[in-house]
PDB file of C-alpha atoms in Angstrom:
ATOM      1  CA  UNK A 139       0.000   0.000   0.000  1.00  0.00           C
ATOM      2  CA  UNK A 140       1.455   3.362  -1.067  1.00  0.00           C
ATOM      3  CA  UNK A 141       0.301   6.647   0.460  1.00  0.00           C
ATOM      4  CA  UNK A 142       0.314   9.455  -2.092  1.00  0.00           C
ATOM      5  CA  UNK A 143       0.939  13.124  -1.240  1.00  0.00           C
ATOM      6  CA  UNK A 144      -2.224  15.300  -1.081  1.00  0.00           C
ATOM      7  CA  UNK A 145      -2.857  18.840  -2.315  1.00  0.00           C
ATOM      8  CA  UNK A 146      -3.801  21.355   0.399  1.00  0.00           C
ATOM      9  CA  UNK A 147      -4.577  25.069   0.715  1.00  0.00           C
ATOM     10  CA  UNK A 148      -0.916  25.698   1.446  1.00  0.00           C
ATOM     11  CA  UNK A 149      -0.017  24.725  -2.113  1.00  0.00           C
ATOM     12  CA  UNK A 150      -1.563  27.988  -3.358  1.00  0.00           C
ATOM     13  CA  UNK A 151       0.449  30.762  -1.768  1.00  0.00           C
ATOM     14  CA  UNK A 152      -2.129  33.523  -2.326  1.00  0.00           C
ATOM     15  CA  UNK A 153      -5.503  31.873  -2.573  1.00  0.00           C
ATOM     16  CA  UNK A 154      -7.323  35.206  -2.371  1.00  0.00           C
ATOM     17  CA  UNK A 155      -5.912  36.121  -5.802  1.00  0.00           C
ATOM     18  CA  UNK A 156      -8.329  33.573  -7.307  1.00  0.00           C
ATOM     19  CA  UNK A 157     -11.423  34.872  -5.512  1.00  0.00           C
ATOM     20  CA  UNK A 158     -14.496  36.096  -7.350  1.00  0.00           C
ATOM     21  CA  UNK A 159     -14.355  39.892  -7.508  1.00  0.00           C
ATOM     22  CA  UNK A 160     -17.165  42.407  -7.742  1.00  0.00           C
ATOM     23  CA  UNK A 161     -16.426  44.778 -10.614  1.00  0.00           C
ATOM     24  CA  UNK A 162     -18.296  47.829  -9.322  1.00  0.00           C
ATOM     25  CA  UNK A 163     -16.677  50.225  -6.821  1.00  0.00           C
ATOM     26  CA  UNK A 164     -18.403  51.271  -3.619  1.00  0.00           C
ATOM     27  CA  UNK A 165     -18.260  55.024  -3.020  1.00  0.00           C
ATOM     28  CA  UNK A 166     -17.897  56.776   0.319  1.00  0.00           C
ATOM     29  CA  UNK A 167     -21.309  58.324   1.175  1.00  0.00           C
ATOM     30  CA  UNK A 168     -21.742  61.873  -0.095  1.00  0.00           C
ATOM     31  CA  UNK A 169     -24.636  64.327   0.246  1.00  0.00           C
ATOM     32  CA  UNK A 170     -27.028  64.847  -2.646  1.00  0.00           C
ATOM     33  CA  UNK A 171     -27.133  68.302  -4.288  1.00  0.00           C
ATOM     34  CA  UNK A 172     -30.617  69.753  -3.741  1.00  0.00           C
ATOM     35  CA  UNK A 173     -30.634  73.524  -3.749  1.00  0.00           C
ATOM     36  CA  UNK A 174     -29.981  74.563  -7.346  1.00  0.00           C
ATOM     37  CA  UNK A 175     -33.068  72.671  -8.471  1.00  0.00           C
ATOM     38  CA  UNK A 176     -35.245  74.787  -6.166  1.00  0.00           C
ATOM     39  CA  UNK A 177     -34.945  77.699  -8.601  1.00  0.00           C
ATOM     40  CA  UNK A 178     -35.724  78.354 -12.249  1.00  0.00           C
ATOM     41  CA  UNK A 179     -32.832  79.170 -14.597  1.00  0.00           C
ATOM     42  CA  UNK A 180     -32.108  82.230 -16.735  1.00  0.00           C
ATOM     43  CA  UNK A 181     -29.664  81.342 -19.578  1.00  0.00           C
ATOM     44  CA  UNK A 182     -27.098  84.145 -19.711  1.00  0.00           C
ATOM     45  CA  UNK A 183     -25.000  85.118 -22.731  1.00  0.00           C
ATOM     46  CA  UNK A 184     -23.012  88.002 -21.174  1.00  0.00           C
ATOM     47  CA  UNK A 185     -20.855  88.634 -18.116  1.00  0.00           C
ATOM     48  CA  UNK A 186     -23.447  90.814 -16.384  1.00  0.00           C
ATOM     49  CA  UNK A 187     -27.214  90.701 -16.057  1.00  0.00           C
ATOM     50  CA  UNK A 188     -29.252  93.879 -15.666  1.00  0.00           C
ATOM     51  CA  UNK A 189     -32.753  93.989 -14.281  1.00  0.00           C
ATOM     52  CA  UNK A 190     -35.077  96.940 -13.650  1.00  0.00           C
ATOM     53  CA  UNK A 191     -37.246  97.098 -10.581  1.00  0.00           C
ATOM     54  CA  UNK A 192     -39.427  99.569  -8.761  1.00  0.00           C
ATOM     55  CA  UNK A 193     -37.285 101.483  -6.276  1.00  0.00           C
ATOM     56  CA  UNK A 194     -39.991 103.712  -4.755  1.00  0.00           C
ATOM     57  CA  UNK A 195     -43.729 104.014  -5.252  1.00  0.00           C
ATOM     58  CA  UNK A 196     -46.524 106.206  -3.923  1.00  0.00           C
ATOM     59  CA  UNK A 197     -50.213 105.382  -4.481  1.00  0.00           C
ATOM     60  CA  UNK A 198     -52.258 108.366  -3.419  1.00  0.00           C
ATOM     61  CA  UNK A 199     -55.817 107.994  -4.703  1.00  0.00           C
ATOM     62  CA  UNK A 200     -58.219 110.218  -2.705  1.00  0.00           C
ATOM     63  CA  UNK A 201     -61.902 110.809  -2.176  1.00  0.00           C
ATOM     64  CA  UNK A 202     -63.076 114.131  -3.636  1.00  0.00           C
ATOM     65  CA  UNK A 203     -66.342 115.933  -4.216  1.00  0.00           C
ATOM     66  CA  UNK A 204     -68.088 115.602  -7.563  1.00  0.00           C
ATOM     67  CA  UNK A 205     -66.452 117.661 -10.314  1.00  0.00           C
ATOM     68  CA  UNK A 206     -63.553 118.567  -8.048  1.00  0.00           C
ATOM     69  CA  UNK A 207     -59.806 118.252  -8.785  1.00  0.00           C
ATOM     70  CA  UNK A 208     -57.459 116.032  -6.776  1.00  0.00           C
ATOM     71  CA  UNK A 209     -53.954 116.754  -5.520  1.00  0.00           C
ATOM     72  CA  UNK A 210     -52.148 113.461  -5.973  1.00  0.00           C
ATOM     73  CA  UNK A 211     -48.608 112.302  -5.208  1.00  0.00           C
ATOM     74  CA  UNK A 212     -48.945 109.021  -7.123  1.00  0.00           C
ATOM     75  CA  UNK A 213     -45.662 108.160  -8.862  1.00  0.00           C
ATOM     76  CA  UNK A 214     -42.944 105.548  -9.062  1.00  0.00           C
ATOM     77  CA  UNK A 215     -39.182 105.438  -9.505  1.00  0.00           C
ATOM     78  CA  UNK A 216     -37.584 102.599 -11.483  1.00  0.00           C
ATOM     79  CA  UNK A 217     -33.961 101.623 -10.964  1.00  0.00           C
ATOM     80  CA  UNK A 218     -31.736  99.356 -13.058  1.00  0.00           C
ATOM     81  CA  UNK A 219     -29.558  96.978 -11.050  1.00  0.00           C
ATOM     82  CA  UNK A 220     -26.656  94.772 -12.147  1.00  0.00           C
ATOM     83  CA  UNK A 221     -25.408  91.363 -11.028  1.00  0.00           C
ATOM     84  CA  UNK A 222     -22.503  89.317 -12.371  1.00  0.00           C
ATOM     85  CA  UNK A 223     -21.661  85.634 -12.377  1.00  0.00           C
ATOM     86  CA  UNK A 224     -18.927  83.844 -10.438  1.00  0.00           C
ATOM     87  CA  UNK A 225     -16.770  80.897 -11.467  1.00  0.00           C
ATOM     88  CA  UNK A 226     -16.711  77.484  -9.797  1.00  0.00           C
ATOM     89  CA  UNK A 227     -13.774  75.347 -10.990  1.00  0.00           C
ATOM     90  CA  UNK A 228     -11.860  72.143 -10.252  1.00  0.00           C
ATOM     91  CA  UNK A 229      -8.950  70.252 -11.889  1.00  0.00           C
ATOM     92  CA  UNK A 230      -7.423  66.765 -11.732  1.00  0.00           C
ATOM     93  CA  UNK A 231      -4.142  65.571 -13.275  1.00  0.00           C
ATOM     94  CA  UNK A 232      -4.052  61.916 -14.305  1.00  0.00           C
ATOM     95  CA  UNK A 233      -1.519  59.561 -15.865  1.00  0.00           C
ATOM     96  CA  UNK A 234      -2.375  58.629 -19.452  1.00  0.00           C
ATOM     97  CA  UNK A 235      -0.803  55.171 -19.079  1.00  0.00           C
ATOM     98  CA  UNK A 236      -2.885  54.609 -15.956  1.00  0.00           C
ATOM     99  CA  UNK A 237      -6.230  55.173 -17.688  1.00  0.00           C
ATOM    100  CA  UNK A 238      -5.061  53.108 -20.673  1.00  0.00           C
ATOM    101  CA  UNK A 239      -4.197  50.199 -18.373  1.00  0.00           C
ATOM    102  CA  UNK A 240      -7.392  50.630 -16.332  1.00  0.00           C
ATOM    103  CA  UNK A 241      -9.981  52.128 -18.741  1.00  0.00           C
ATOM    104  CA  UNK A 242     -12.762  52.211 -16.144  1.00  0.00           C
ATOM    105  CA  UNK A 243     -10.807  54.857 -14.189  1.00  0.00           C
ATOM    106  CA  UNK A 244     -11.448  57.485 -16.881  1.00  0.00           C
ATOM    107  CA  UNK A 245     -15.172  57.369 -16.172  1.00  0.00           C
ATOM    108  CA  UNK A 246     -14.366  57.473 -12.446  1.00  0.00           C
ATOM    109  CA  UNK A 247     -12.321  60.654 -12.949  1.00  0.00           C
ATOM    110  CA  UNK A 248     -15.139  62.255 -14.965  1.00  0.00           C
ATOM    111  CA  UNK A 249     -17.641  61.302 -12.280  1.00  0.00           C
ATOM    112  CA  UNK A 250     -15.428  62.677  -9.518  1.00  0.00           C
ATOM    113  CA  UNK A 251     -14.922  66.111 -11.051  1.00  0.00           C
ATOM    114  CA  UNK A 252     -18.606  66.446 -11.963  1.00  0.00           C
ATOM    115  CA  UNK A 253     -19.588  65.563  -8.395  1.00  0.00           C
ATOM    116  CA  UNK A 254     -17.028  67.972  -6.981  1.00  0.00           C
ATOM    117  CA  UNK A 255     -18.419  70.873  -9.012  1.00  0.00           C
ATOM    118  CA  UNK A 256     -22.063  70.002  -8.333  1.00  0.00           C
ATOM    119  CA  UNK A 257     -21.445  69.790  -4.586  1.00  0.00           C
ATOM    120  CA  UNK A 258     -19.625  73.136  -4.515  1.00  0.00           C
ATOM    121  CA  UNK A 259     -22.421  74.798  -6.488  1.00  0.00           C
ATOM    122  CA  UNK A 260     -24.959  73.268  -4.095  1.00  0.00           C
ATOM    123  CA  UNK A 261     -23.019  74.649  -1.105  1.00  0.00           C
ATOM    124  CA  UNK A 262     -22.790  78.068  -2.728  1.00  0.00           C
ATOM    125  CA  UNK A 263     -26.504  78.280  -3.540  1.00  0.00           C
ATOM    126  CA  UNK A 264     -27.265  77.718   0.141  1.00  0.00           C
ATOM    127  CA  UNK A 265     -24.330  79.341   1.928  1.00  0.00           C
ATOM    128  CA  UNK A 266     -22.332  81.585  -0.439  1.00  0.00           C
ATOM    129  CA  UNK A 267     -21.335  84.891   1.150  1.00  0.00           C
ATOM    130  CA  UNK A 268     -22.291  87.040  -1.843  1.00  0.00           C
ATOM    131  CA  UNK A 269     -18.784  88.552  -1.823  1.00  0.00           C
ATOM    132  CA  UNK A 270     -16.876  87.683  -5.012  1.00  0.00           C
ATOM    133  CA  UNK A 271     -15.688  85.110  -5.856  1.00  0.00           C
ATOM    134  CA  UNK A 272     -18.512  83.515  -3.851  1.00  0.00           C
ATOM    135  CA  UNK A 273     -22.124  83.399  -5.046  1.00  0.00           C
ATOM    136  CA  UNK A 274     -25.108  85.144  -3.598  1.00  0.00           C
ATOM    137  CA  UNK A 275     -27.104  82.536  -1.746  1.00  0.00           C
ATOM    138  CA  UNK A 276     -30.223  81.660   0.180  1.00  0.00           C
ATOM    139  CA  UNK A 277     -28.312  82.516   3.337  1.00  0.00           C
ATOM    140  CA  UNK A 278     -26.944  85.856   2.085  1.00  0.00           C
ATOM    141  CA  UNK A 279     -30.383  87.006   0.938  1.00  0.00           C
ATOM    142  CA  UNK A 280     -32.252  85.805   4.049  1.00  0.00           C
ATOM    143  CA  UNK A 281     -33.180  88.082   6.911  1.00  0.00           C
ATOM    144  CA  UNK A 282     -33.070  86.782  10.477  1.00  0.00           C
ATOM    145  CA  UNK A 283     -36.409  86.044  12.085  1.00  0.00           C
ATOM    146  CA  UNK A 284     -37.550  88.506  14.739  1.00  0.00           C
ATOM    147  CA  UNK A 285     -40.507  87.445  16.861  1.00  0.00           C
ATOM    148  CA  UNK A 286     -41.317  91.152  17.278  1.00  0.00           C
ATOM    149  CA  UNK A 287     -41.323  91.875  13.521  1.00  0.00           C
ATOM    150  CA  UNK A 288     -44.013  94.583  13.154  1.00  0.00           C
ATOM    151  CA  UNK A 289     -45.300  92.868  10.012  1.00  0.00           C
ATOM    152  CA  UNK A 290     -46.605  90.132  12.342  1.00  0.00           C
ATOM    153  CA  UNK A 291     -45.547  90.345  15.980  1.00  0.00           C
ATOM    154  CA  UNK A 292     -45.645  86.809  17.414  1.00  0.00           C
ATOM    155  CA  UNK A 293     -43.697  87.540  20.602  1.00  0.00           C
ATOM    156  CA  UNK A 294     -44.840  85.419  23.572  1.00  0.00           C
ATOM    157  CA  UNK A 295     -48.110  84.672  21.788  1.00  0.00           C
ATOM    158  CA  UNK A 296     -48.233  80.943  20.959  1.00  0.00           C
ATOM    159  CA  UNK A 297     -49.307  78.412  23.560  1.00  0.00           C
ATOM    160  CA  UNK A 298     -46.812  75.550  24.004  1.00  0.00           C
ATOM    161  CA  UNK A 299     -44.952  76.650  20.869  1.00  0.00           C
ATOM    162  CA  UNK A 300     -42.950  74.019  18.991  1.00  0.00           C
ATOM    163  CA  UNK A 301     -40.797  73.628  15.874  1.00  0.00           C
ATOM    164  CA  UNK A 302     -43.762  73.588  13.501  1.00  0.00           C
ATOM    165  CA  UNK A 303     -45.192  76.711  15.121  1.00  0.00           C
ATOM    166  CA  UNK A 304     -41.876  78.477  14.495  1.00  0.00           C
ATOM    167  CA  UNK A 305     -41.861  77.458  10.819  1.00  0.00           C
ATOM    168  CA  UNK A 306     -45.471  78.614  10.459  1.00  0.00           C
ATOM    169  CA  UNK A 307     -44.708  81.908  12.209  1.00  0.00           C
ATOM    170  CA  UNK A 308     -41.812  82.563   9.827  1.00  0.00           C
ATOM    171  CA  UNK A 309     -44.029  81.757   6.839  1.00  0.00           C
ATOM    172  CA  UNK A 310     -46.730  84.074   8.161  1.00  0.00           C
ATOM    173  CA  UNK A 311     -44.269  86.930   8.586  1.00  0.00           C
ATOM    174  CA  UNK A 312     -43.051  86.396   4.998  1.00  0.00           C
ATOM    175  CA  UNK A 313     -46.647  86.500   3.724  1.00  0.00           C
ATOM    176  CA  UNK A 314     -47.291  89.709   5.667  1.00  0.00           C
ATOM    177  CA  UNK A 315     -44.070  91.282   4.374  1.00  0.00           C
ATOM    178  CA  UNK A 316     -45.391  90.560   0.890  1.00  0.00           C
ATOM    179  CA  UNK A 317     -48.636  92.366   1.695  1.00  0.00           C
ATOM    180  CA  UNK A 318     -50.457  89.012   1.693  1.00  0.00           C
ATOM    181  CA  UNK A 319     -50.097  89.039  -2.073  1.00  0.00           C
ATOM    182  CA  UNK A 320     -46.514  88.948  -3.379  1.00  0.00           C
ATOM    183  CA  UNK A 321     -44.940  86.064  -1.419  1.00  0.00           C
ATOM    184  CA  UNK A 322     -46.094  82.479  -0.997  1.00  0.00           C
ATOM    185  CA  UNK A 323     -43.527  80.480   1.040  1.00  0.00           C
ATOM    186  CA  UNK A 324     -43.137  77.020  -0.449  1.00  0.00           C
ATOM    187  CA  UNK A 325     -39.843  75.586   0.898  1.00  0.00           C
ATOM    188  CA  UNK A 326     -38.542  74.842   4.397  1.00  0.00           C
ATOM    189  CA  UNK A 327     -34.854  73.873   4.667  1.00  0.00           C
ATOM    190  CA  UNK A 328     -34.003  71.993   7.853  1.00  0.00           C
ATOM    191  CA  UNK A 329     -31.455  69.802   9.563  1.00  0.00           C
ATOM    192  CA  UNK A 330     -32.593  66.164   9.320  1.00  0.00           C
ATOM    193  CA  UNK A 331     -31.747  65.377  12.943  1.00  0.00           C
ATOM    194  CA  UNK A 332     -33.802  68.377  14.112  1.00  0.00           C
ATOM    195  CA  UNK A 333     -36.658  67.297  11.850  1.00  0.00           C
ATOM    196  CA  UNK A 334     -36.699  63.829  13.404  1.00  0.00           C
ATOM    197  CA  UNK A 335     -36.455  65.012  17.022  1.00  0.00           C
ATOM    198  CA  UNK A 336     -38.797  67.981  16.798  1.00  0.00           C
ATOM    199  CA  UNK A 337     -41.367  66.827  14.231  1.00  0.00           C
ATOM    200  CA  UNK A 338     -41.335  63.172  13.178  1.00  0.00           C
ATOM    201  CA  UNK A 339     -41.179  61.886  16.770  1.00  0.00           C
ATOM    202  CA  UNK A 340     -43.556  64.485  18.244  1.00  0.00           C
ATOM    203  CA  UNK A 341     -46.364  62.906  20.326  1.00  0.00           C
ATOM    204  CA  UNK A 342     -49.196  64.087  22.569  1.00  0.00           C
ATOM    205  CA  UNK A 343     -49.638  63.077  26.194  1.00  0.00           C
ATOM    206  CA  UNK A 344     -51.257  59.809  25.076  1.00  0.00           C
ATOM    207  CA  UNK A 345     -48.293  59.017  22.795  1.00  0.00           C
ATOM    208  CA  UNK A 346     -50.257  59.701  19.622  1.00  0.00           C
ATOM    209  CA  UNK A 347     -48.168  61.134  16.798  1.00  0.00           C
ATOM    210  CA  UNK A 348     -48.658  64.785  15.880  1.00  0.00           C
ATOM    211  CA  UNK A 349     -48.932  67.120  13.922  1.00  0.00           C
ATOM    212  CA  UNK A 350     -51.804  67.373  11.427  1.00  0.00           C
ATOM    213  CA  UNK A 351     -49.988  70.250   9.730  1.00  0.00           C
ATOM    214  CA  UNK A 352     -47.352  67.768   8.525  1.00  0.00           C
ATOM    215  CA  UNK A 353     -48.262  65.678   5.481  1.00  0.00           C
ATOM    216  CA  UNK A 354     -46.674  63.921   2.497  1.00  0.00           C
ATOM    217  CA  UNK A 355     -46.806  65.135  -1.074  1.00  0.00           C
ATOM    218  CA  UNK A 356     -47.440  62.894  -4.081  1.00  0.00           C
ATOM    219  CA  UNK A 357     -43.744  61.924  -4.123  1.00  0.00           C
ATOM    220  CA  UNK A 358     -43.796  60.957  -0.466  1.00  0.00           C
ATOM    221  CA  UNK A 359     -41.784  63.992   0.668  1.00  0.00           C
ATOM    222  CA  UNK A 360     -42.900  65.758   3.860  1.00  0.00           C
ATOM    223  CA  UNK A 361     -44.630  69.120   3.824  1.00  0.00           C
ATOM    224  CA  UNK A 362     -45.547  71.649   6.508  1.00  0.00           C
ATOM    225  CA  UNK A 363     -48.742  73.571   5.733  1.00  0.00           C
ATOM    226  CA  UNK A 364     -48.112  72.773   2.070  1.00  0.00           C
ATOM    227  CA  UNK A 365     -44.449  73.862   2.129  1.00  0.00           C
ATOM    228  CA  UNK A 366     -41.937  71.321   0.828  1.00  0.00           C
ATOM    229  CA  UNK A 367     -39.403  70.190   3.446  1.00  0.00           C
ATOM    230  CA  UNK A 368     -35.783  69.841   2.274  1.00  0.00           C
ATOM    231  CA  UNK A 369     -32.950  68.647   4.511  1.00  0.00           C
ATOM    232  CA  UNK A 370     -29.203  68.642   3.997  1.00  0.00           C
ATOM    233  CA  UNK A 371     -26.023  68.096   6.044  1.00  0.00           C
ATOM    234  CA  UNK A 372     -25.122  71.676   5.089  1.00  0.00           C
ATOM    235  CA  UNK A 373     -27.745  72.928   7.548  1.00  0.00           C
ATOM    236  CA  UNK A 374     -26.401  72.811  11.129  1.00  0.00           C
ATOM    237  CA  UNK A 375     -28.619  71.603  13.930  1.00  0.00           C
ATOM    238  CA  UNK A 376     -30.694  74.381  15.504  1.00  0.00           C
ATOM    239  CA  UNK A 377     -30.958  76.315  12.208  1.00  0.00           C
ATOM    240  CA  UNK A 378     -33.576  76.460   9.450  1.00  0.00           C
ATOM    241  CA  UNK A 379     -34.741  78.509   6.432  1.00  0.00           C
ATOM    242  CA  UNK A 380     -38.191  79.363   5.076  1.00  0.00           C
ATOM    243  CA  UNK A 381     -38.533  80.874   1.599  1.00  0.00           C
ATOM    244  CA  UNK A 382     -40.555  81.405  -1.544  1.00  0.00           C
ATOM    245  CA  UNK A 383     -38.296  79.762  -4.112  1.00  0.00           C
ATOM    246  CA  UNK A 384     -40.267  81.339  -6.975  1.00  0.00           C
ATOM    247  CA  UNK A 385     -38.622  84.659  -6.079  1.00  0.00           C
ATOM    248  CA  UNK A 386     -35.113  83.409  -6.872  1.00  0.00           C
ATOM    249  CA  UNK A 387     -33.492  82.566 -10.218  1.00  0.00           C
ATOM    250  CA  UNK A 388     -30.209  80.939 -11.197  1.00  0.00           C
ATOM    251  CA  UNK A 389     -28.217  82.991 -13.704  1.00  0.00           C
ATOM    252  CA  UNK A 390     -26.478  80.381 -15.862  1.00  0.00           C
ATOM    253  CA  UNK A 391     -23.669  81.777 -18.023  1.00  0.00           C
ATOM    254  CA  UNK A 392     -22.009  78.375 -18.387  1.00  0.00           C
ATOM    255  CA  UNK A 393     -23.286  75.068 -17.095  1.00  0.00           C
ATOM    256  CA  UNK A 394     -20.765  72.508 -15.856  1.00  0.00           C
ATOM    257  CA  UNK A 395     -18.271  72.074 -18.713  1.00  0.00           C
ATOM    258  CA  UNK A 396     -15.501  69.463 -18.770  1.00  0.00           C
ATOM    259  CA  UNK A 397     -12.298  69.907 -20.836  1.00  0.00           C
ATOM    260  CA  UNK A 398      -9.169  67.722 -21.097  1.00  0.00           C
ATOM    261  CA  UNK A 399      -5.696  69.085 -21.945  1.00  0.00           C
ATOM    262  CA  UNK A 400      -2.686  66.929 -22.829  1.00  0.00           C
ATOM    263  CA  UNK A 401      -0.083  69.730 -22.965  1.00  0.00           C
ATOM    264  CA  UNK A 402      -0.667  71.627 -19.743  1.00  0.00           C
ATOM    265  CA  UNK A 403       2.651  72.636 -18.112  1.00  0.00           C
ATOM    266  CA  UNK A 404       4.941  69.559 -18.461  1.00  0.00           C
ATOM    267  CA  UNK A 405       2.153  67.097 -19.314  1.00  0.00           C
ATOM    268  CA  UNK A 406       3.782  66.097 -22.605  1.00  0.00           C
ATOM    269  CA  UNK A 407       7.030  65.117 -20.893  1.00  0.00           C
ATOM    270  CA  UNK A 408       5.312  63.284 -18.045  1.00  0.00           C
ATOM    271  CA  UNK A 409       2.580  61.519 -20.028  1.00  0.00           C
ATOM    272  CA  UNK A 410      -0.043  63.298 -17.971  1.00  0.00           C
ATOM    273  CA  UNK A 411      -3.376  64.842 -18.873  1.00  0.00           C
ATOM    274  CA  UNK A 412      -5.359  67.515 -17.020  1.00  0.00           C
ATOM    275  CA  UNK A 413      -9.129  67.413 -16.741  1.00  0.00           C
ATOM    276  CA  UNK A 414     -10.792  70.696 -15.838  1.00  0.00           C
ATOM    277  CA  UNK A 415     -14.394  71.416 -14.942  1.00  0.00           C
ATOM    278  CA  UNK A 416     -15.932  74.837 -14.537  1.00  0.00           C
ATOM    279  CA  UNK A 417     -19.256  76.618 -14.278  1.00  0.00           C
ATOM    280  CA  UNK A 418     -20.321  80.290 -14.226  1.00  0.00           C
ATOM    281  CA  UNK A 419     -23.494  81.187 -12.400  1.00  0.00           C
ATOM    282  CA  UNK A 420     -25.100  83.147  -9.577  1.00  0.00           C
ATOM    283  CA  UNK A 421     -28.338  83.292  -7.597  1.00  0.00           C
ATOM    284  CA  UNK A 422     -30.480  86.358  -8.238  1.00  0.00           C
ATOM    285  CA  UNK A 423     -33.174  87.587  -5.879  1.00  0.00           C
ATOM    286  CA  UNK A 424     -34.472  91.077  -6.664  1.00  0.00           C
ATOM    287  CA  UNK A 425     -34.134  93.575  -3.830  1.00  0.00           C
ATOM    288  CA  UNK A 426     -37.939  93.841  -3.797  1.00  0.00           C
ATOM    289  CA  UNK A 427     -38.238  90.079  -3.233  1.00  0.00           C
ATOM    290  CA  UNK A 428     -35.589  89.494  -0.598  1.00  0.00           C
ATOM    291  CA  UNK A 429     -38.159  89.572   2.204  1.00  0.00           C
ATOM    292  CA  UNK A 430     -39.382  86.261   0.786  1.00  0.00           C
ATOM    293  CA  UNK A 431     -36.278  84.629   2.323  1.00  0.00           C
ATOM    294  CA  UNK A 432     -35.967  84.160   6.096  1.00  0.00           C
ATOM    295  CA  UNK A 433     -33.623  82.168   8.318  1.00  0.00           C
ATOM    296  CA  UNK A 434     -33.486  81.178  11.961  1.00  0.00           C
ATOM    297  CA  UNK A 435     -29.951  80.869  13.353  1.00  0.00           C
ATOM    298  CA  UNK A 436     -31.106  79.685  16.796  1.00  0.00           C
ATOM    299  CA  UNK A 437     -34.249  77.575  16.717  1.00  0.00           C
ATOM    300  CA  UNK A 438     -34.405  76.971  20.477  1.00  0.00           C
ATOM    301  CA  UNK A 439     -34.185  80.685  21.294  1.00  0.00           C
ATOM    302  CA  UNK A 440     -36.734  81.564  18.596  1.00  0.00           C
ATOM    303  CA  UNK A 441     -39.229  79.004  19.920  1.00  0.00           C
ATOM    304  CA  UNK A 442     -38.801  80.426  23.426  1.00  0.00           C
ATOM    305  CA  UNK A 443     -39.404  83.943  22.064  1.00  0.00           C
ATOM    306  CA  UNK A 444     -42.781  83.032  20.511  1.00  0.00           C
ATOM    307  CA  UNK A 445     -44.013  80.881  23.443  1.00  0.00           C
ATOM    308  CA  UNK A 446     -46.819  82.329  25.539  1.00  0.00           C
ATOM    309  CA  UNK A 447     -45.794  82.437  29.245  1.00  0.00           C
TER     310      UNK A 447
END
């Protein structure tokens, strides 16, 4: 009887090299751009955009006796304002041999630079300072809520005030600032964690979920009193925005454009290529419509300010 040698796992030095491999690549989680799509777009063919608007107006109709003249001060002044675009740009150098050896990496590079630009534009639409080279933004146009705003003073007036009451109070002040005619708030921008703690998990004393003012639209997204709720990691906890998005417009001089250069600097010598993406745009809200944008930088303090003692 002869005992033969047997094959074992040790006879393959790197067994994992022969494993089945998934071909797709898992990405690190990244936020979804949301804010540019809140606004309509004006295609722009020049560096600057001019827009006229009413600067002052007096309406002075009066009651008079029959067949009597009237002394009227009715008139308006129109002003022409100007806004320019700003540039958002990114670049990546890559080795030509590398993308030839691994062709799928070219599409990965394209995807990366497109995402980078879209995320920066998204951040700028919400938080740009309005000082070049940054965009004007929802934040730069928004006024801070004041419970004592004379348009609708809600100071110490709401029994057991909560998060939804604050949102509704801000929307009401916006409507009043628009003379109950010009502004119709339709978007609430919140922090998701705040939304869960202050709204989704809100219950009455019998542990029944509230609030009837919160519903779902046809796409399943939440609404407050008909206003679409949008959340993003860009919004810190304890902050929120309420606005009429119809009063803002994106000036689009150049949508995201991708170019590749093979002779940038010493690319020819190094067998490198440079991919560049850029966009030119800005957010326009007329001076006369800026009261349609409101923010709350301290939700807890604002709720306390509107709560009836």
